[in-house]
């Protein structure tokens, strides 16, 4: 599965199912009908694209949307959610994180209290496990984690996740800097002052 095939599958998933749970079920079923090598390659491509999104500017965009703070894990899940937006939206956000303001998935969050975001919360942790689940279904092995990750290591090149985010870290709570770097997201998601 090359990168174009990966994105085609993500786009088809978006067309075939609504909501994260339905999309995961569709994707798991679709992957489990493919050879094991394609399932492994799906995960490799997923890891590659999320690694590309591992930048300080995108992390700042996530922080802005989340109200001024985003954990390491939260940012990883945010990157997976961005994959779920599709190739075009993902590529635009990679080039300009403020372009996330154009996505309906972000626009629907504006002016809604975060505690009411529920299924719209911009994270998709379970996408990172769907290939392993399909691998388990196809092999019939309940606890296939070791075999799955060994197959991924054999398929990956030397690009790893050991490096930190690309770019330069900056404080999303600096309104002047946020307005300059993320003008639309800053306007859409104003931050409350920190309690003293």
PDB file of C-alpha atoms in Angstrom:
ATOM      1  CA  UNK A   1       0.000   0.000   0.000  1.00  0.00           C
ATOM      2  CA  UNK A   2       1.613   3.219  -1.150  1.00  0.00           C
ATOM      3  CA  UNK A   3       0.726   6.671   0.158  1.00  0.00           C
ATOM      4  CA  UNK A   4      -1.882   7.282  -2.567  1.00  0.00           C
ATOM      5  CA  UNK A   5      -3.616   3.981  -1.767  1.00  0.00           C
ATOM      6  CA  UNK A   6      -3.545   4.861   1.926  1.00  0.00           C
ATOM      7  CA  UNK A   7      -5.262   8.200   1.332  1.00  0.00           C
ATOM      8  CA  UNK A   8      -7.777   6.604  -1.068  1.00  0.00           C
ATOM      9  CA  UNK A   9      -8.766   4.227   1.712  1.00  0.00           C
ATOM     10  CA  UNK A  10      -9.142   7.095   4.197  1.00  0.00           C
ATOM     11  CA  UNK A  11     -11.292   9.045   1.713  1.00  0.00           C
ATOM     12  CA  UNK A  12     -13.444   5.989   0.984  1.00  0.00           C
ATOM     13  CA  UNK A  13     -13.878   5.477   4.715  1.00  0.00           C
ATOM     14  CA  UNK A  14     -15.115   9.076   5.006  1.00  0.00           C
ATOM     15  CA  UNK A  15     -17.653   8.459   2.215  1.00  0.00           C
ATOM     16  CA  UNK A  16     -18.859   5.086   3.504  1.00  0.00           C
ATOM     17  CA  UNK A  17     -19.439   5.820   7.173  1.00  0.00           C
ATOM     18  CA  UNK A  18     -20.373   8.644   9.505  1.00  0.00           C
ATOM     19  CA  UNK A  19     -18.936   9.099  12.945  1.00  0.00           C
ATOM     20  CA  UNK A  20     -15.714   7.659  14.300  1.00  0.00           C
ATOM     21  CA  UNK A  21     -17.088   4.327  15.472  1.00  0.00           C
ATOM     22  CA  UNK A  22     -18.738   3.582  12.123  1.00  0.00           C
ATOM     23  CA  UNK A  23     -15.601   4.655  10.269  1.00  0.00           C
ATOM     24  CA  UNK A  24     -13.425   2.413  12.430  1.00  0.00           C
ATOM     25  CA  UNK A  25     -15.748  -0.549  11.876  1.00  0.00           C
ATOM     26  CA  UNK A  26     -15.749   0.063   8.120  1.00  0.00           C
ATOM     27  CA  UNK A  27     -11.972   0.457   8.029  1.00  0.00           C
ATOM     28  CA  UNK A  28     -11.380  -2.652  10.182  1.00  0.00           C
ATOM     29  CA  UNK A  29     -13.651  -4.717   7.915  1.00  0.00           C
ATOM     30  CA  UNK A  30     -12.032  -3.363   4.773  1.00  0.00           C
ATOM     31  CA  UNK A  31      -8.489  -3.951   6.029  1.00  0.00           C
ATOM     32  CA  UNK A  32      -9.304  -7.458   7.249  1.00  0.00           C
ATOM     33  CA  UNK A  33     -10.232  -8.402   3.663  1.00  0.00           C
ATOM     34  CA  UNK A  34      -6.751  -7.498   2.449  1.00  0.00           C
ATOM     35  CA  UNK A  35      -3.455  -9.387   2.661  1.00  0.00           C
ATOM     36  CA  UNK A  36      -1.487  -9.069   5.903  1.00  0.00           C
ATOM     37  CA  UNK A  37       1.207  -7.081   4.133  1.00  0.00           C
ATOM     38  CA  UNK A  38      -1.322  -4.390   3.177  1.00  0.00           C
ATOM     39  CA  UNK A  39      -2.588  -4.171   6.738  1.00  0.00           C
ATOM     40  CA  UNK A  40       0.959  -3.672   7.980  1.00  0.00           C
ATOM     41  CA  UNK A  41       1.646  -1.135   5.225  1.00  0.00           C
ATOM     42  CA  UNK A  42      -1.485   0.798   6.212  1.00  0.00           C
ATOM     43  CA  UNK A  43      -0.025   1.239   9.701  1.00  0.00           C
ATOM     44  CA  UNK A  44       3.373   2.190   8.271  1.00  0.00           C
ATOM     45  CA  UNK A  45       1.741   4.872   6.073  1.00  0.00           C
ATOM     46  CA  UNK A  46      -0.331   6.091   9.046  1.00  0.00           C
ATOM     47  CA  UNK A  47       2.849   6.423  11.105  1.00  0.00           C
ATOM     48  CA  UNK A  48       4.559   8.271   8.245  1.00  0.00           C
ATOM     49  CA  UNK A  49       1.825  10.857   7.770  1.00  0.00           C
ATOM     50  CA  UNK A  50       1.395  11.524  11.480  1.00  0.00           C
ATOM     51  CA  UNK A  51       5.159  11.976  11.753  1.00  0.00           C
ATOM     52  CA  UNK A  52       4.945  14.680   9.077  1.00  0.00           C
ATOM     53  CA  UNK A  53       2.352  16.478  11.219  1.00  0.00           C
ATOM     54  CA  UNK A  54       4.605  16.363  14.288  1.00  0.00           C
ATOM     55  CA  UNK A  55       5.389  20.091  14.281  1.00  0.00           C
ATOM     56  CA  UNK A  56       5.313  22.810  16.923  1.00  0.00           C
ATOM     57  CA  UNK A  57       2.993  24.931  14.770  1.00  0.00           C
ATOM     58  CA  UNK A  58       0.389  22.159  14.532  1.00  0.00           C
ATOM     59  CA  UNK A  59       0.790  21.484  18.240  1.00  0.00           C
ATOM     60  CA  UNK A  60       0.078  25.182  18.851  1.00  0.00           C
ATOM     61  CA  UNK A  61      -3.034  24.901  16.658  1.00  0.00           C
ATOM     62  CA  UNK A  62      -4.209  21.962  18.782  1.00  0.00           C
ATOM     63  CA  UNK A  63      -3.471  23.923  21.948  1.00  0.00           C
ATOM     64  CA  UNK A  64      -5.473  26.869  20.660  1.00  0.00           C
ATOM     65  CA  UNK A  65      -8.452  24.697  19.791  1.00  0.00           C
ATOM     66  CA  UNK A  66      -8.229  22.882  23.144  1.00  0.00           C
ATOM     67  CA  UNK A  67      -8.200  26.108  25.123  1.00  0.00           C
ATOM     68  CA  UNK A  68      -4.493  26.721  25.666  1.00  0.00           C
ATOM     69  CA  UNK A  69      -3.096  23.323  26.582  1.00  0.00           C
ATOM     70  CA  UNK A  70      -2.554  20.020  24.772  1.00  0.00           C
ATOM     71  CA  UNK A  71      -0.654  17.058  26.243  1.00  0.00           C
ATOM     72  CA  UNK A  72       1.829  14.870  24.346  1.00  0.00           C
ATOM     73  CA  UNK A  73      -0.754  12.108  23.993  1.00  0.00           C
ATOM     74  CA  UNK A  74      -3.468  14.606  23.144  1.00  0.00           C
ATOM     75  CA  UNK A  75      -1.349  15.937  20.298  1.00  0.00           C
ATOM     76  CA  UNK A  76      -0.716  12.416  18.960  1.00  0.00           C
ATOM     77  CA  UNK A  77      -4.473  11.767  18.961  1.00  0.00           C
ATOM     78  CA  UNK A  78      -5.038  15.164  17.330  1.00  0.00           C
ATOM     79  CA  UNK A  79      -2.673  14.146  14.504  1.00  0.00           C
ATOM     80  CA  UNK A  80      -4.674  10.941  13.985  1.00  0.00           C
ATOM     81  CA  UNK A  81      -7.865  13.013  13.914  1.00  0.00           C
ATOM     82  CA  UNK A  82      -6.291  15.220  11.236  1.00  0.00           C
ATOM     83  CA  UNK A  83      -5.716  12.095   9.108  1.00  0.00           C
ATOM     84  CA  UNK A  84      -9.438  11.425   9.417  1.00  0.00           C
ATOM     85  CA  UNK A  85     -10.130  14.834   7.849  1.00  0.00           C
ATOM     86  CA  UNK A  86      -8.786  13.490   4.554  1.00  0.00           C
ATOM     87  CA  UNK A  87      -5.761  14.182   2.421  1.00  0.00           C
ATOM     88  CA  UNK A  88      -6.666  17.665   1.252  1.00  0.00           C
ATOM     89  CA  UNK A  89      -7.456  19.062   4.697  1.00  0.00           C
ATOM     90  CA  UNK A  90      -4.450  17.268   6.206  1.00  0.00           C
ATOM     91  CA  UNK A  91      -2.062  18.655   3.569  1.00  0.00           C
ATOM     92  CA  UNK A  92      -3.443  22.169   3.919  1.00  0.00           C
ATOM     93  CA  UNK A  93      -3.055  22.047   7.710  1.00  0.00           C
ATOM     94  CA  UNK A  94       0.457  20.646   7.388  1.00  0.00           C
ATOM     95  CA  UNK A  95       1.411  23.600   5.164  1.00  0.00           C
ATOM     96  CA  UNK A  96      -0.563  26.156   7.214  1.00  0.00           C
ATOM     97  CA  UNK A  97      -1.970  25.029  10.577  1.00  0.00           C
ATOM     98  CA  UNK A  98      -4.393  27.970  10.569  1.00  0.00           C
ATOM     99  CA  UNK A  99      -6.125  26.290   7.586  1.00  0.00           C
ATOM    100  CA  UNK A 100      -7.789  23.990  10.131  1.00  0.00           C
ATOM    101  CA  UNK A 101     -10.178  26.928  10.629  1.00  0.00           C
ATOM    102  CA  UNK A 102     -11.669  26.079   7.214  1.00  0.00           C
ATOM    103  CA  UNK A 103     -12.667  22.532   8.127  1.00  0.00           C
ATOM    104  CA  UNK A 104     -16.303  21.859   9.073  1.00  0.00           C
ATOM    105  CA  UNK A 105     -15.007  19.612  11.881  1.00  0.00           C
ATOM    106  CA  UNK A 106     -13.342  22.617  13.537  1.00  0.00           C
ATOM    107  CA  UNK A 107     -16.041  25.118  12.649  1.00  0.00           C
ATOM    108  CA  UNK A 108     -18.680  23.024  14.435  1.00  0.00           C
ATOM    109  CA  UNK A 109     -16.724  23.446  17.700  1.00  0.00           C
ATOM    110  CA  UNK A 110     -16.717  27.241  17.731  1.00  0.00           C
ATOM    111  CA  UNK A 111     -18.685  28.817  20.573  1.00  0.00           C
ATOM    112  CA  UNK A 112     -19.621  25.406  21.990  1.00  0.00           C
ATOM    113  CA  UNK A 113     -18.440  24.656  25.509  1.00  0.00           C
ATOM    114  CA  UNK A 114     -15.685  22.015  25.373  1.00  0.00           C
ATOM    115  CA  UNK A 115     -17.611  19.807  27.782  1.00  0.00           C
ATOM    116  CA  UNK A 116     -20.293  19.480  25.061  1.00  0.00           C
ATOM    117  CA  UNK A 117     -17.919  18.500  22.237  1.00  0.00           C
ATOM    118  CA  UNK A 118     -18.372  14.786  23.007  1.00  0.00           C
ATOM    119  CA  UNK A 119     -17.884  12.822  19.748  1.00  0.00           C
ATOM    120  CA  UNK A 120     -16.724  15.966  17.942  1.00  0.00           C
ATOM    121  CA  UNK A 121     -13.620  16.291  20.140  1.00  0.00           C
ATOM    122  CA  UNK A 122     -10.648  16.611  17.738  1.00  0.00           C
ATOM    123  CA  UNK A 123      -8.862  13.371  18.562  1.00  0.00           C
ATOM    124  CA  UNK A 124      -8.978   9.874  17.112  1.00  0.00           C
ATOM    125  CA  UNK A 125      -6.780   7.612  19.220  1.00  0.00           C
ATOM    126  CA  UNK A 126      -8.513   4.425  18.068  1.00  0.00           C
ATOM    127  CA  UNK A 127      -7.373   4.969  14.462  1.00  0.00           C
ATOM    128  CA  UNK A 128      -3.914   3.961  15.682  1.00  0.00           C
ATOM    129  CA  UNK A 129      -5.218   0.486  16.625  1.00  0.00           C
ATOM    130  CA  UNK A 130      -7.502  -0.389  13.706  1.00  0.00           C
ATOM    131  CA  UNK A 131      -4.778  -2.063  11.609  1.00  0.00           C
ATOM    132  CA  UNK A 132      -3.699  -4.225  14.549  1.00  0.00           C
ATOM    133  CA  UNK A 133      -7.328  -5.252  15.095  1.00  0.00           C
ATOM    134  CA  UNK A 134      -7.664  -6.189  11.411  1.00  0.00           C
ATOM    135  CA  UNK A 135      -4.370  -8.081  11.638  1.00  0.00           C
ATOM    136  CA  UNK A 136      -5.739 -10.023  14.615  1.00  0.00           C
ATOM    137  CA  UNK A 137      -8.981 -10.804  12.778  1.00  0.00           C
ATOM    138  CA  UNK A 138      -7.110 -12.101   9.746  1.00  0.00           C
ATOM    139  CA  UNK A 139      -4.557 -14.164  11.666  1.00  0.00           C
ATOM    140  CA  UNK A 140      -7.008 -15.381  14.300  1.00  0.00           C
ATOM    141  CA  UNK A 141      -4.531 -14.401  17.024  1.00  0.00           C
ATOM    142  CA  UNK A 142      -6.217 -12.588  19.930  1.00  0.00           C
ATOM    143  CA  UNK A 143      -3.038 -11.033  21.293  1.00  0.00           C
ATOM    144  CA  UNK A 144      -1.249 -10.253  18.034  1.00  0.00           C
ATOM    145  CA  UNK A 145       0.549  -7.090  19.217  1.00  0.00           C
ATOM    146  CA  UNK A 146       4.077  -8.518  19.203  1.00  0.00           C
ATOM    147  CA  UNK A 147       3.723 -10.109  15.763  1.00  0.00           C
ATOM    148  CA  UNK A 148       2.051  -6.987  14.357  1.00  0.00           C
ATOM    149  CA  UNK A 149       4.726  -4.589  15.613  1.00  0.00           C
ATOM    150  CA  UNK A 150       7.530  -6.900  14.461  1.00  0.00           C
ATOM    151  CA  UNK A 151       5.972  -6.878  10.980  1.00  0.00           C
ATOM    152  CA  UNK A 152       5.803  -3.068  11.085  1.00  0.00           C
ATOM    153  CA  UNK A 153       9.462  -2.775  12.115  1.00  0.00           C
ATOM    154  CA  UNK A 154      10.451  -5.043   9.232  1.00  0.00           C
ATOM    155  CA  UNK A 155       8.470  -2.840   6.812  1.00  0.00           C
ATOM    156  CA  UNK A 156       9.536   0.597   8.059  1.00  0.00           C
ATOM    157  CA  UNK A 157      12.594   2.462   6.974  1.00  0.00           C
ATOM    158  CA  UNK A 158      14.826   4.089   9.563  1.00  0.00           C
ATOM    159  CA  UNK A 159      12.458   7.006  10.128  1.00  0.00           C
ATOM    160  CA  UNK A 160      11.510   6.842  13.790  1.00  0.00           C
ATOM    161  CA  UNK A 161       9.508   8.801  16.293  1.00  0.00           C
ATOM    162  CA  UNK A 162      12.480   9.528  18.516  1.00  0.00           C
ATOM    163  CA  UNK A 163      12.935  13.075  17.305  1.00  0.00           C
ATOM    164  CA  UNK A 164      10.987  15.977  18.734  1.00  0.00           C
ATOM    165  CA  UNK A 165       8.524  18.170  16.880  1.00  0.00           C
ATOM    166  CA  UNK A 166       9.828  20.084  13.869  1.00  0.00           C
ATOM    167  CA  UNK A 167      10.056  23.839  13.945  1.00  0.00           C
ATOM    168  CA  UNK A 168      10.306  26.140  16.888  1.00  0.00           C
ATOM    169  CA  UNK A 169       8.156  25.914  19.989  1.00  0.00           C
ATOM    170  CA  UNK A 170       6.209  29.034  20.835  1.00  0.00           C
ATOM    171  CA  UNK A 171       3.664  30.068  23.454  1.00  0.00           C
ATOM    172  CA  UNK A 172       0.132  29.886  22.090  1.00  0.00           C
ATOM    173  CA  UNK A 173      -0.975  31.940  25.115  1.00  0.00           C
ATOM    174  CA  UNK A 174       0.949  34.931  23.742  1.00  0.00           C
ATOM    175  CA  UNK A 175      -1.977  36.629  22.028  1.00  0.00           C
ATOM    176  CA  UNK A 176       0.258  38.737  19.781  1.00  0.00           C
ATOM    177  CA  UNK A 177       2.171  35.701  18.534  1.00  0.00           C
ATOM    178  CA  UNK A 178      -0.970  33.575  18.233  1.00  0.00           C
ATOM    179  CA  UNK A 179      -2.722  36.325  16.270  1.00  0.00           C
ATOM    180  CA  UNK A 180       0.247  36.488  13.912  1.00  0.00           C
ATOM    181  CA  UNK A 181       0.764  32.725  13.450  1.00  0.00           C
ATOM    182  CA  UNK A 182      -2.811  31.432  13.844  1.00  0.00           C
ATOM    183  CA  UNK A 183      -5.051  34.438  13.177  1.00  0.00           C
ATOM    184  CA  UNK A 184      -8.266  32.579  12.334  1.00  0.00           C
ATOM    185  CA  UNK A 185      -7.950  29.883  15.004  1.00  0.00           C
ATOM    186  CA  UNK A 186      -7.084  32.562  17.564  1.00  0.00           C
ATOM    187  CA  UNK A 187     -10.230  34.491  16.669  1.00  0.00           C
ATOM    188  CA  UNK A 188     -12.354  31.320  16.699  1.00  0.00           C
ATOM    189  CA  UNK A 189     -10.984  30.010  20.007  1.00  0.00           C
ATOM    190  CA  UNK A 190     -10.246  32.931  22.338  1.00  0.00           C
ATOM    191  CA  UNK A 191      -8.424  31.909  25.494  1.00  0.00           C
ATOM    192  CA  UNK A 192      -9.587  32.744  28.960  1.00  0.00           C
ATOM    193  CA  UNK A 193      -6.999  34.388  31.212  1.00  0.00           C
ATOM    194  CA  UNK A 194      -5.161  31.995  33.493  1.00  0.00           C
ATOM    195  CA  UNK A 195      -6.470  31.997  37.048  1.00  0.00           C
ATOM    196  CA  UNK A 196      -4.026  33.555  39.493  1.00  0.00           C
TER     197      UNK A 196
END
